[in-house]
Amino acid sequence: MSSTSTQFATSARMGMYDPIHQVSMWESMFRGDIIPNSDASVPVQIDASLGNKTLQKTIQKLTKCPKRYKRRLAQNREAARKSRLRKKAYVQQLETYRLKLAQLEQELTRARQQGVFIGGAIDTGHLGFSGPVNTGIATFEMEYAHWVEEQQRHNCELRKVLQAHISDIELRILVENGLNHYDNLFRMKAEAAKADAFYLISGTWRTSVEGFFLWLGGFRPSELLNVLMPHIEPLTDQQHMAVNNLRQSSQQAEDALSQGIDQLQQTLAQSIAADPTGLGNYGSPMASAIEKLDTLENFVNQADHLRQQTLHQLSRILTIRQTARGLLALGEYFQRLRALSLLWAARPREPAYHI
Amino acid sequence: MDKINRLASENGVVIFSKSTCCLCYAVNVLFRELQVMPVVHEIDQDPEGKEMEKAIMRMGINGPVPAVFINGKLIGSTNEVMSLHLSGSLIPMLKPYQALSAS
């Protein structure tokens, strides 16, 4: 889009490096709205708007001590030149990061399709883990990647359809599909939990920002309701009450599960600490520790069950249209979390150019 | 099994649990949050524990714990309790057994 690329060029031309402006440029870049000006040699012009007073002063200086003043000018020119070069280097570094990121993403998708087990975070240093490949987890990795793509397709369709005029009957089909899609995710996670519940809890299968919000291997249902609320308004009083009750019930259930996990941690720690013969000996403390680790799978399943029930209960409280908007808002929210993670991973760490 | 039914009908809200079961602990926490004090029977501490375990599994609870009874009736395990709570159906069942709140 010409207007935004002009914006980009203008800020470069003015020699300004407003970080907030820059981030929104990156976002536009990421959305694919604008193609960055690859010609990084846009000259930086030092603001040369001389008013009358300054002009007088310049003439004065020139006539009084021309040598000193001329040297000063030369130094300024040199400084400006160096500044331009540093900026060029910085922009080129950004471009390199961007390309590298795109490359890594490609490799990741390719490798996943070949069934190689790779952690979900884009972390260039690590590739999988040292140990036998866990096929249950490898399967999940692959399926989850497909699930995310499918989710994005669902979102696009919902977005289009909500802008057009579609009958409630047709919308219902899309909403059912959307809810089923989440049901599929929970089914997949149940299988993965059997293989390795720790993997789900660690959140390595999600992007970094999603991982930050992780609760027991996924999103927190009560928080989800907070995210969705603005997008499903207006609600009737009855609906408001029902949603508030749902949020409260969910919070209570989440607290109960959280306390259960804390209890598990405590008793597990005690079991391990109580082993008098040291690690690796399958005396009774270690055996009971292994048993406790097994229950982690149950907790992960219960957390997913809460998520699933919250979504379904919400769909019962809302009209079809409201549910559709809610599902779209949910999809977009997670998409933004993922995009934020990518921006974060691509951020320059040691800029050569300083403001 | 007689013992199960007897214990279940002796009190309003009864949870059959095991001392090592953290999920049972979580369900207990939830009931307390709802101002109910369930009676907890730890079947691993009971001499007839094995019998009780089999009986509960025959009733369809695979855990076999937690097994939750309200008013002598089997409600289910964690799944059922959570679903009921989210749909708003749990609290009405608990009303007769809720302690009077201080407020």
Tab-separated table of C-alpha atoms in Angstrom:
chain	number	residue	atom	x	y	z
A	1	MET	CA	0.000	0.000	0.000
A	2	SER	CA	1.621	3.211	-1.155
A	3	SER	CA	0.550	5.351	1.784
A	4	THR	CA	2.173	3.140	4.375
A	5	SER	CA	5.386	2.678	2.397
A	6	THR	CA	5.592	6.445	2.100
A	7	GLN	CA	5.216	6.594	5.876
A	8	PHE	CA	8.101	4.210	6.266
A	9	ALA	CA	10.320	6.113	3.857
A	10	THR	CA	9.410	9.439	5.463
A	11	SER	CA	10.390	8.369	8.947
A	12	ALA	CA	13.708	7.124	7.568
A	13	ARG	CA	14.216	10.346	5.674
A	14	MET	CA	13.582	12.408	8.741
A	15	GLY	CA	16.196	10.417	10.583
A	16	MET	CA	13.713	9.686	13.357
A	17	TYR	CA	13.776	6.464	15.199
A	18	ASP	CA	10.605	6.516	17.221
A	19	PRO	CA	10.402	3.012	18.724
A	20	ILE	CA	6.637	2.939	19.026
A	21	HIS	CA	6.249	3.964	15.430
A	22	GLN	CA	8.771	1.335	14.491
A	23	VAL	CA	6.845	-1.432	16.250
A	24	SER	CA	3.663	-0.552	14.422
A	25	MET	CA	5.644	-0.652	11.196
A	26	TRP	CA	6.861	-4.131	12.093
A	27	GLU	CA	3.292	-5.160	12.781
A	28	SER	CA	2.145	-3.885	9.409
A	29	MET	CA	5.075	-5.705	7.903
A	30	PHE	CA	4.076	-8.850	9.671
A	31	ARG	CA	0.491	-8.575	8.524
A	32	GLY	CA	1.838	-8.287	5.023
A	33	ASP	CA	0.335	-4.839	4.565
A	34	ILE	CA	3.526	-3.186	3.475
A	35	ILE	CA	6.714	-4.342	1.929
A	36	PRO	CA	9.603	-2.600	3.664
A	37	ASN	CA	11.677	-0.260	1.628
A	38	SER	CA	14.615	-2.487	0.837
A	39	ASP	CA	16.599	0.461	-0.383
A	40	ALA	CA	18.169	1.303	2.965
A	41	SER	CA	20.225	4.063	1.517
A	42	VAL	CA	17.553	6.690	1.895
A	43	PRO	CA	19.593	9.693	2.806
A	44	VAL	CA	19.208	11.044	6.273
A	45	GLN	CA	18.798	14.741	6.147
A	46	ILE	CA	19.560	16.694	9.210
A	47	ASP	CA	16.743	19.084	9.755
A	48	ALA	CA	17.937	22.160	7.878
A	49	SER	CA	15.206	24.675	8.454
A	50	LEU	CA	17.222	27.789	9.162
A	51	GLY	CA	15.291	30.663	10.574
A	52	ASN	CA	16.407	34.249	10.223
A	53	LYS	CA	18.231	34.382	13.547
A	54	THR	CA	20.205	31.261	12.838
A	55	LEU	CA	21.144	32.543	9.382
A	56	GLN	CA	22.501	35.715	10.889
A	57	LYS	CA	24.499	33.761	13.423
A	58	THR	CA	25.951	31.541	10.738
A	59	ILE	CA	27.083	34.500	8.671
A	60	GLN	CA	28.609	36.081	11.793
A	61	LYS	CA	30.539	32.936	12.587
A	62	LEU	CA	31.766	32.531	9.049
A	63	THR	CA	33.182	36.011	8.907
A	64	LYS	CA	34.681	36.015	12.400
A	65	CYS	CA	36.507	32.652	12.541
A	66	PRO	CA	36.044	30.931	9.238
A	67	LYS	CA	38.618	28.222	9.893
A	68	ARG	CA	37.154	27.028	13.167
A	69	TYR	CA	33.637	27.183	11.892
A	70	LYS	CA	34.480	25.367	8.692
A	71	ARG	CA	36.146	22.622	10.683
A	72	ARG	CA	33.052	22.383	12.840
A	73	LEU	CA	30.911	21.954	9.740
A	74	ALA	CA	33.180	19.246	8.419
A	75	GLN	CA	32.974	17.383	11.712
A	76	ASN	CA	29.205	17.614	11.592
A	77	ARG	CA	29.146	16.225	8.083
A	78	GLU	CA	31.367	13.376	9.160
A	79	ALA	CA	29.166	12.608	12.174
A	80	ALA	CA	26.083	12.634	9.999
A	81	ARG	CA	27.737	10.295	7.516
A	82	LYS	CA	28.690	7.859	10.263
A	83	SER	CA	25.179	8.044	11.645
A	84	ARG	CA	23.760	7.176	8.262
A	85	LEU	CA	26.088	4.200	7.948
A	86	ARG	CA	25.169	2.895	11.396
A	87	LYS	CA	21.530	3.192	10.576
A	88	LYS	CA	22.019	1.362	7.317
A	89	ALA	CA	23.779	-1.444	9.170
A	90	TYR	CA	20.944	-1.661	11.685
A	91	VAL	CA	18.240	-1.824	9.062
A	92	GLN	CA	20.175	-4.510	7.218
A	93	GLN	CA	20.437	-6.478	10.447
A	94	LEU	CA	16.663	-6.262	10.860
A	95	GLU	CA	16.181	-7.505	7.329
A	96	THR	CA	18.519	-10.416	8.014
A	97	TYR	CA	16.574	-11.347	11.135
A	98	ARG	CA	13.363	-11.275	9.171
A	99	LEU	CA	14.723	-13.560	6.491
A	100	LYS	CA	16.209	-15.908	9.047
A	101	LEU	CA	12.891	-16.114	10.824
A	102	ALA	CA	11.068	-16.963	7.622
A	103	GLN	CA	13.678	-19.626	6.849
A	104	LEU	CA	13.407	-21.192	10.274
A	105	GLU	CA	9.634	-21.301	10.033
A	106	GLN	CA	9.905	-23.134	6.736
A	107	GLU	CA	12.368	-25.635	8.137
A	108	LEU	CA	10.169	-26.191	11.118
A	109	THR	CA	7.080	-26.918	9.033
A	110	ARG	CA	9.037	-29.241	6.777
A	111	ALA	CA	10.586	-31.091	9.682
A	112	ARG	CA	7.238	-31.425	11.445
A	113	GLN	CA	5.681	-32.849	8.315
A	114	GLN	CA	8.391	-35.460	8.316
A	115	GLY	CA	7.413	-36.408	11.834
A	116	VAL	CA	10.500	-35.099	13.609
A	117	PHE	CA	9.869	-34.074	17.192
A	118	ILE	CA	10.667	-30.407	17.619
A	119	GLY	CA	9.772	-28.059	20.472
A	120	GLY	CA	7.054	-25.522	19.585
A	121	ALA	CA	8.982	-22.375	20.507
A	122	ILE	CA	11.133	-20.922	17.759
A	123	ASP	CA	14.393	-21.438	19.560
A	124	THR	CA	17.262	-21.781	17.136
A	125	GLY	CA	19.593	-23.431	19.624
A	126	HIS	CA	17.507	-26.491	20.387
A	127	LEU	CA	16.234	-29.138	18.083
A	128	GLY	CA	14.155	-31.741	19.873
A	129	PHE	CA	15.526	-33.448	22.942
A	130	SER	CA	18.319	-35.879	23.542
A	131	GLY	CA	16.557	-39.156	23.982
A	132	PRO	CA	14.325	-41.615	22.158
A	133	VAL	CA	11.694	-39.900	20.055
A	134	ASN	CA	8.308	-40.137	21.753
A	135	THR	CA	5.959	-41.066	18.917
A	136	GLY	CA	2.858	-39.995	20.838
A	137	ILE	CA	4.308	-36.535	21.229
A	138	ALA	CA	5.664	-36.460	17.675
A	139	THR	CA	2.175	-37.248	16.412
A	140	PHE	CA	0.708	-34.522	18.561
A	141	GLU	CA	3.239	-31.968	17.299
A	142	MET	CA	2.248	-32.687	13.736
A	143	GLU	CA	-1.459	-32.711	14.415
A	144	TYR	CA	-1.286	-29.520	16.401
A	145	ALA	CA	0.482	-27.700	13.564
A	146	HIS	CA	-2.356	-28.761	11.250
A	147	TRP	CA	-4.907	-27.808	13.868
A	148	VAL	CA	-3.536	-24.259	14.010
A	149	GLU	CA	-3.685	-23.917	10.228
A	150	GLU	CA	-7.232	-25.232	10.209
A	151	GLN	CA	-8.113	-22.814	13.004
A	152	GLN	CA	-6.896	-19.889	10.930
A	153	ARG	CA	-9.031	-21.056	8.021
A	154	HIS	CA	-12.058	-21.285	10.302
A	155	ASN	CA	-11.388	-17.760	11.494
A	156	CYS	CA	-11.168	-16.350	7.991
A	157	GLU	CA	-14.431	-17.965	7.075
A	158	LEU	CA	-16.182	-16.724	10.198
A	159	ARG	CA	-14.914	-13.228	9.583
A	160	LYS	CA	-16.179	-13.180	6.008
A	161	VAL	CA	-19.511	-14.661	6.900
A	162	LEU	CA	-20.198	-12.305	9.795
A	163	GLN	CA	-19.644	-9.347	7.486
A	164	ALA	CA	-21.974	-10.745	4.860
A	165	HIS	CA	-25.612	-11.630	5.477
A	166	ILE	CA	-25.915	-15.252	6.349
A	167	SER	CA	-28.896	-17.060	7.786
A	168	ASP	CA	-28.801	-18.357	11.338
A	169	ILE	CA	-29.116	-21.889	10.049
A	170	GLU	CA	-25.988	-21.590	7.938
A	171	LEU	CA	-24.182	-19.780	10.761
A	172	ARG	CA	-25.087	-22.592	13.124
A	173	ILE	CA	-23.150	-25.037	10.957
A	174	LEU	CA	-20.045	-22.877	11.123
A	175	VAL	CA	-20.394	-22.431	14.876
A	176	GLU	CA	-20.790	-26.194	15.362
A	177	ASN	CA	-17.658	-26.732	13.273
A	178	GLY	CA	-15.810	-24.197	15.360
A	179	LEU	CA	-16.775	-25.850	18.623
A	180	ASN	CA	-15.990	-29.288	17.215
A	181	HIS	CA	-12.578	-28.033	16.230
A	182	TYR	CA	-11.827	-27.209	19.864
A	183	ASP	CA	-13.218	-30.596	20.890
A	184	ASN	CA	-10.704	-32.145	18.505
A	185	LEU	CA	-7.900	-30.262	20.191
A	186	PHE	CA	-8.899	-31.574	23.597
A	187	ARG	CA	-9.086	-35.093	22.195
A	188	MET	CA	-5.589	-34.738	20.752
A	189	LYS	CA	-4.317	-33.389	24.052
A	190	ALA	CA	-5.826	-36.314	25.942
A	191	GLU	CA	-3.801	-38.683	23.784
A	192	ALA	CA	-0.661	-36.591	24.232
A	193	ALA	CA	-1.203	-36.520	28.007
A	194	LYS	CA	-1.101	-40.307	28.018
A	195	ALA	CA	2.269	-40.157	26.281
A	196	ASP	CA	3.731	-37.341	28.374
A	197	ALA	CA	1.684	-34.987	30.537
A	198	PHE	CA	4.791	-32.947	31.396
A	199	TYR	CA	5.147	-32.008	27.771
A	200	LEU	CA	1.705	-30.412	27.756
A	201	ILE	CA	2.248	-28.647	31.052
A	202	SER	CA	5.636	-27.263	30.043
A	203	GLY	CA	4.011	-25.419	27.152
A	204	THR	CA	6.880	-25.935	24.722
A	205	TRP	CA	4.282	-26.852	22.118
A	206	ARG	CA	2.935	-23.286	22.270
A	207	THR	CA	4.590	-20.024	21.316
A	208	SER	CA	6.370	-18.069	24.016
A	209	VAL	CA	3.683	-15.500	24.781
A	210	GLU	CA	0.961	-18.166	24.886
A	211	GLY	CA	3.215	-20.057	27.281
A	212	PHE	CA	3.282	-17.044	29.551
A	213	PHE	CA	-0.480	-17.312	30.026
A	214	LEU	CA	-0.484	-21.089	30.371
A	215	TRP	CA	-2.470	-22.682	33.156
A	216	LEU	CA	-2.278	-26.466	33.502
A	217	GLY	CA	-1.361	-26.935	29.859
A	218	GLY	CA	-3.728	-24.462	28.207
A	219	PHE	CA	-5.776	-21.308	28.513
A	220	ARG	CA	-7.536	-20.335	31.725
A	221	PRO	CA	-11.298	-20.593	31.094
A	222	SER	CA	-12.293	-17.673	33.335
A	223	GLU	CA	-9.729	-15.428	31.624
A	224	LEU	CA	-11.118	-16.500	28.292
A	225	LEU	CA	-14.534	-15.216	29.271
A	226	ASN	CA	-12.961	-11.844	30.070
A	227	VAL	CA	-11.345	-11.751	26.639
A	228	LEU	CA	-14.566	-12.604	24.832
A	229	MET	CA	-17.000	-10.342	26.683
A	230	PRO	CA	-16.480	-7.091	24.733
A	231	HIS	CA	-17.015	-8.949	21.471
A	232	ILE	CA	-20.295	-10.622	22.318
A	233	GLU	CA	-22.067	-7.553	23.695
A	234	PRO	CA	-24.832	-6.506	23.793
A	235	LEU	CA	-26.176	-9.104	26.183
A	236	THR	CA	-29.521	-9.291	27.922
A	237	ASP	CA	-29.558	-9.004	31.701
A	238	GLN	CA	-30.245	-12.690	31.951
A	239	GLN	CA	-27.264	-13.467	29.749
A	240	HIS	CA	-25.038	-11.147	31.773
A	241	MET	CA	-25.975	-12.974	34.936
A	242	ALA	CA	-25.441	-16.376	33.334
A	243	VAL	CA	-22.009	-15.409	32.020
A	244	ASN	CA	-20.990	-13.974	35.393
A	245	ASN	CA	-22.092	-17.172	37.095
A	246	LEU	CA	-20.157	-19.196	34.556
A	247	ARG	CA	-17.053	-17.119	35.156
A	248	GLN	CA	-17.373	-17.489	38.913
A	249	SER	CA	-17.957	-21.244	38.714
A	250	SER	CA	-15.001	-21.594	36.416
A	251	GLN	CA	-12.766	-19.604	38.777
A	252	GLN	CA	-13.816	-21.804	41.679
A	253	ALA	CA	-13.122	-24.954	39.692
A	254	GLU	CA	-9.741	-23.571	38.545
A	255	ASP	CA	-8.792	-22.729	42.129
A	256	ALA	CA	-9.695	-26.223	43.252
A	257	LEU	CA	-7.563	-27.809	40.535
A	258	SER	CA	-4.683	-25.410	41.246
A	259	GLN	CA	-4.748	-26.350	44.905
A	260	GLY	CA	-4.828	-30.011	43.920
A	261	ILE	CA	-1.678	-29.501	41.851
A	262	ASP	CA	0.020	-27.702	44.742
A	263	GLN	CA	-0.837	-30.638	46.949
A	264	LEU	CA	0.641	-32.957	44.344
A	265	GLN	CA	3.861	-30.959	44.275
A	266	GLN	CA	4.137	-30.997	48.041
A	267	THR	CA	3.551	-34.687	48.493
A	268	LEU	CA	5.814	-35.484	45.557
A	269	ALA	CA	8.623	-33.386	47.013
A	270	GLN	CA	8.193	-35.150	50.325
A	271	SER	CA	8.302	-38.566	48.645
A	272	ILE	CA	11.489	-37.758	46.814
A	273	ALA	CA	13.132	-36.164	49.843
A	274	ALA	CA	12.176	-39.188	51.941
A	275	ASP	CA	14.056	-41.638	49.749
A	276	PRO	CA	16.880	-42.760	52.016
A	277	THR	CA	18.722	-44.771	49.414
A	278	GLY	CA	19.135	-41.955	46.887
A	279	LEU	CA	17.713	-41.449	43.432
A	280	GLY	CA	17.164	-44.309	41.052
A	281	ASN	CA	16.413	-46.905	43.657
A	282	TYR	CA	12.893	-48.200	43.260
A	283	GLY	CA	12.256	-48.333	46.969
A	284	SER	CA	8.728	-47.545	48.049
A	285	PRO	CA	9.166	-43.729	48.189
A	286	MET	CA	10.262	-43.601	44.562
A	287	ALA	CA	7.514	-45.981	43.505
A	288	SER	CA	4.910	-43.785	45.115
A	289	ALA	CA	6.519	-40.783	43.450
A	290	ILE	CA	6.055	-42.445	40.068
A	291	GLU	CA	2.416	-43.072	40.927
A	292	LYS	CA	1.939	-39.419	41.763
A	293	LEU	CA	3.464	-38.370	38.475
A	294	ASP	CA	0.825	-40.477	36.773
A	295	THR	CA	-1.932	-38.374	38.276
A	296	LEU	CA	-0.580	-35.364	36.431
A	297	GLU	CA	-2.307	-36.768	33.371
A	298	ASN	CA	-5.601	-36.639	35.258
A	299	PHE	CA	-5.099	-33.016	36.176
A	300	VAL	CA	-4.311	-32.036	32.616
A	301	ASN	CA	-7.424	-33.875	31.459
A	302	GLN	CA	-9.543	-32.137	34.082
A	303	ALA	CA	-8.212	-28.747	33.020
A	304	ASP	CA	-9.072	-29.491	29.375
A	305	HIS	CA	-12.481	-30.732	30.468
A	306	LEU	CA	-13.054	-27.364	32.177
A	307	ARG	CA	-12.060	-25.550	28.992
A	308	GLN	CA	-14.373	-27.657	26.898
A	309	GLN	CA	-17.303	-27.308	29.288
A	310	THR	CA	-16.831	-23.549	29.520
A	311	LEU	CA	-17.000	-23.205	25.740
A	312	HIS	CA	-20.064	-25.418	25.463
A	313	GLN	CA	-21.859	-23.766	28.366
A	314	LEU	CA	-21.146	-20.381	26.834
A	315	SER	CA	-22.640	-21.507	23.527
A	316	ARG	CA	-25.793	-22.468	25.418
A	317	ILE	CA	-26.086	-19.041	27.027
A	318	LEU	CA	-25.498	-17.053	23.835
A	319	THR	CA	-27.363	-16.748	20.562
A	320	ILE	CA	-25.802	-18.295	17.490
A	321	ARG	CA	-24.610	-14.950	16.250
A	322	GLN	CA	-23.072	-14.041	19.606
A	323	THR	CA	-21.327	-17.396	19.776
A	324	ALA	CA	-19.970	-16.876	16.280
A	325	ARG	CA	-18.543	-13.489	17.252
A	326	GLY	CA	-17.114	-15.042	20.395
A	327	LEU	CA	-15.402	-17.828	18.477
A	328	LEU	CA	-13.953	-15.329	16.031
A	329	ALA	CA	-12.698	-13.120	18.873
A	330	LEU	CA	-11.133	-16.163	20.514
A	331	GLY	CA	-9.386	-17.240	17.327
A	332	GLU	CA	-8.071	-13.748	16.674
A	333	TYR	CA	-6.861	-13.414	20.248
A	334	PHE	CA	-4.692	-16.520	19.984
A	335	GLN	CA	-3.498	-15.463	16.564
A	336	ARG	CA	-2.309	-12.192	18.051
A	337	LEU	CA	-0.521	-13.970	20.875
A	338	ARG	CA	1.305	-16.062	18.288
A	339	ALA	CA	2.170	-13.010	16.198
A	340	LEU	CA	3.468	-11.230	19.284
A	341	SER	CA	5.706	-14.217	19.983
A	342	LEU	CA	7.193	-14.018	16.514
A	343	LEU	CA	7.813	-10.278	16.821
A	344	TRP	CA	9.441	-10.879	20.145
A	345	ALA	CA	11.684	-13.600	18.718
A	346	ALA	CA	12.701	-11.300	15.859
A	347	ARG	CA	13.497	-8.288	18.016
A	348	PRO	CA	17.024	-6.975	17.530
A	349	ARG	CA	19.039	-7.655	20.614
A	350	GLU	CA	22.105	-5.453	20.225
A	351	PRO	CA	21.320	-2.681	17.824
A	352	ALA	CA	24.349	-1.158	16.133
A	353	TYR	CA	22.404	2.036	15.824
A	354	HIS	CA	21.683	4.074	18.921
A	355	ILE	CA	19.197	6.876	19.110
B	1	MET	CA	-22.326	-52.741	48.233
B	2	ASP	CA	-23.996	-52.202	51.560
B	3	LYS	CA	-21.173	-50.376	53.215
B	4	ILE	CA	-20.910	-47.859	50.393
B	5	ASN	CA	-24.627	-47.183	50.359
B	6	ARG	CA	-24.767	-46.975	54.119
B	7	LEU	CA	-21.905	-44.511	54.320
B	8	ALA	CA	-23.336	-42.560	51.409
B	9	SER	CA	-26.722	-42.123	53.027
B	10	GLU	CA	-25.369	-41.285	56.481
B	11	ASN	CA	-24.361	-37.818	55.383
B	12	GLY	CA	-25.449	-35.261	52.830
B	13	VAL	CA	-22.269	-34.904	50.811
B	14	VAL	CA	-19.891	-37.861	50.804
B	15	ILE	CA	-16.615	-38.289	48.917
B	16	PHE	CA	-14.937	-41.664	48.650
B	17	SER	CA	-11.264	-40.912	48.341
B	18	LYS	CA	-7.753	-42.250	48.848
B	19	SER	CA	-5.225	-40.571	51.095
B	20	THR	CA	-2.798	-40.197	48.192
B	21	CYS	CA	-5.370	-38.843	45.724
B	22	CYS	CA	-4.738	-35.180	44.942
B	23	LEU	CA	-7.686	-34.947	42.564
B	24	CYS	CA	-9.930	-35.981	45.465
B	25	TYR	CA	-8.316	-33.181	47.434
B	26	ALA	CA	-9.211	-30.763	44.650
B	27	VAL	CA	-12.861	-31.859	44.664
B	28	ASN	CA	-12.929	-31.437	48.440
B	29	VAL	CA	-11.518	-27.924	48.058
B	30	LEU	CA	-14.279	-27.078	45.600
B	31	PHE	CA	-17.025	-28.217	47.965
B	32	ARG	CA	-15.536	-26.222	50.805
B	33	GLU	CA	-15.396	-23.188	48.540
B	34	LEU	CA	-19.153	-23.702	48.061
B	35	GLN	CA	-19.577	-23.737	51.844
B	36	VAL	CA	-20.137	-27.460	52.112
B	37	MET	CA	-18.170	-29.785	54.395
B	38	PRO	CA	-18.157	-33.177	52.704
B	39	VAL	CA	-17.522	-36.327	54.691
B	40	VAL	CA	-14.458	-37.999	53.228
B	41	HIS	CA	-13.980	-41.763	53.423
B	42	GLU	CA	-10.472	-42.849	52.543
B	43	ILE	CA	-10.903	-46.343	51.207
B	44	ASP	CA	-7.162	-47.074	51.286
B	45	GLN	CA	-7.349	-46.660	55.036
B	46	ASP	CA	-10.376	-48.920	55.341
B	47	PRO	CA	-9.949	-52.665	56.034
B	48	GLU	CA	-12.671	-53.367	53.474
B	49	GLY	CA	-11.029	-50.979	51.034
B	50	LYS	CA	-10.562	-53.477	48.221
B	51	GLU	CA	-14.217	-54.473	48.324
B	52	MET	CA	-15.279	-50.859	48.320
B	53	GLU	CA	-13.014	-50.126	45.381
B	54	LYS	CA	-14.558	-52.937	43.341
B	55	ALA	CA	-18.061	-51.832	44.267
B	56	ILE	CA	-17.384	-48.256	43.177
B	57	MET	CA	-15.955	-49.447	39.894
B	58	ARG	CA	-19.032	-51.575	39.324
B	59	MET	CA	-21.082	-48.414	39.721
B	60	GLY	CA	-19.194	-47.011	36.753
B	61	ILE	CA	-16.571	-44.846	38.433
B	62	ASN	CA	-13.236	-45.858	36.915
B	63	GLY	CA	-11.003	-43.813	39.223
B	64	PRO	CA	-12.239	-45.377	41.426
B	65	VAL	CA	-11.808	-42.163	43.314
B	66	PRO	CA	-13.121	-39.583	43.817
B	67	ALA	CA	-16.655	-40.961	43.972
B	68	VAL	CA	-19.137	-38.288	45.032
B	69	PHE	CA	-22.541	-38.933	46.584
B	70	ILE	CA	-25.122	-36.256	47.358
B	71	ASN	CA	-28.141	-37.196	49.394
B	72	GLY	CA	-27.272	-40.882	49.069
B	73	LYS	CA	-27.233	-40.709	45.274
B	74	LEU	CA	-24.113	-41.271	43.180
B	75	ILE	CA	-23.281	-38.057	41.334
B	76	GLY	CA	-20.115	-39.253	39.642
B	77	SER	CA	-16.434	-38.415	39.662
B	78	THR	CA	-14.475	-35.204	39.022
B	79	ASN	CA	-15.822	-34.800	35.486
B	80	GLU	CA	-19.447	-34.902	36.572
B	81	VAL	CA	-18.908	-32.561	39.504
B	82	MET	CA	-17.148	-30.007	37.312
B	83	SER	CA	-19.750	-30.197	34.533
B	84	LEU	CA	-22.572	-29.785	37.022
B	85	HIS	CA	-20.883	-26.820	38.613
B	86	LEU	CA	-20.234	-25.017	35.339
B	87	SER	CA	-23.811	-25.514	34.226
B	88	GLY	CA	-25.025	-24.088	37.529
B	89	SER	CA	-26.690	-27.312	38.591
B	90	LEU	CA	-24.375	-28.214	41.465
B	91	ILE	CA	-25.220	-25.449	43.920
B	92	PRO	CA	-28.982	-26.184	43.967
B	93	MET	CA	-28.128	-29.774	44.913
B	94	LEU	CA	-25.898	-28.533	47.714
B	95	LYS	CA	-28.321	-25.987	49.138
B	96	PRO	CA	-29.647	-28.166	52.000
B	97	TYR	CA	-26.079	-28.930	53.060
B	98	GLN	CA	-24.494	-25.513	52.878
B	99	ALA	CA	-23.267	-24.132	56.191
B	100	LEU	CA	-24.724	-20.764	57.116
B	101	SER	CA	-22.244	-18.154	55.965
B	102	ALA	CA	-20.961	-15.598	58.464
B	103	SER	CA	-22.159	-12.703	56.281
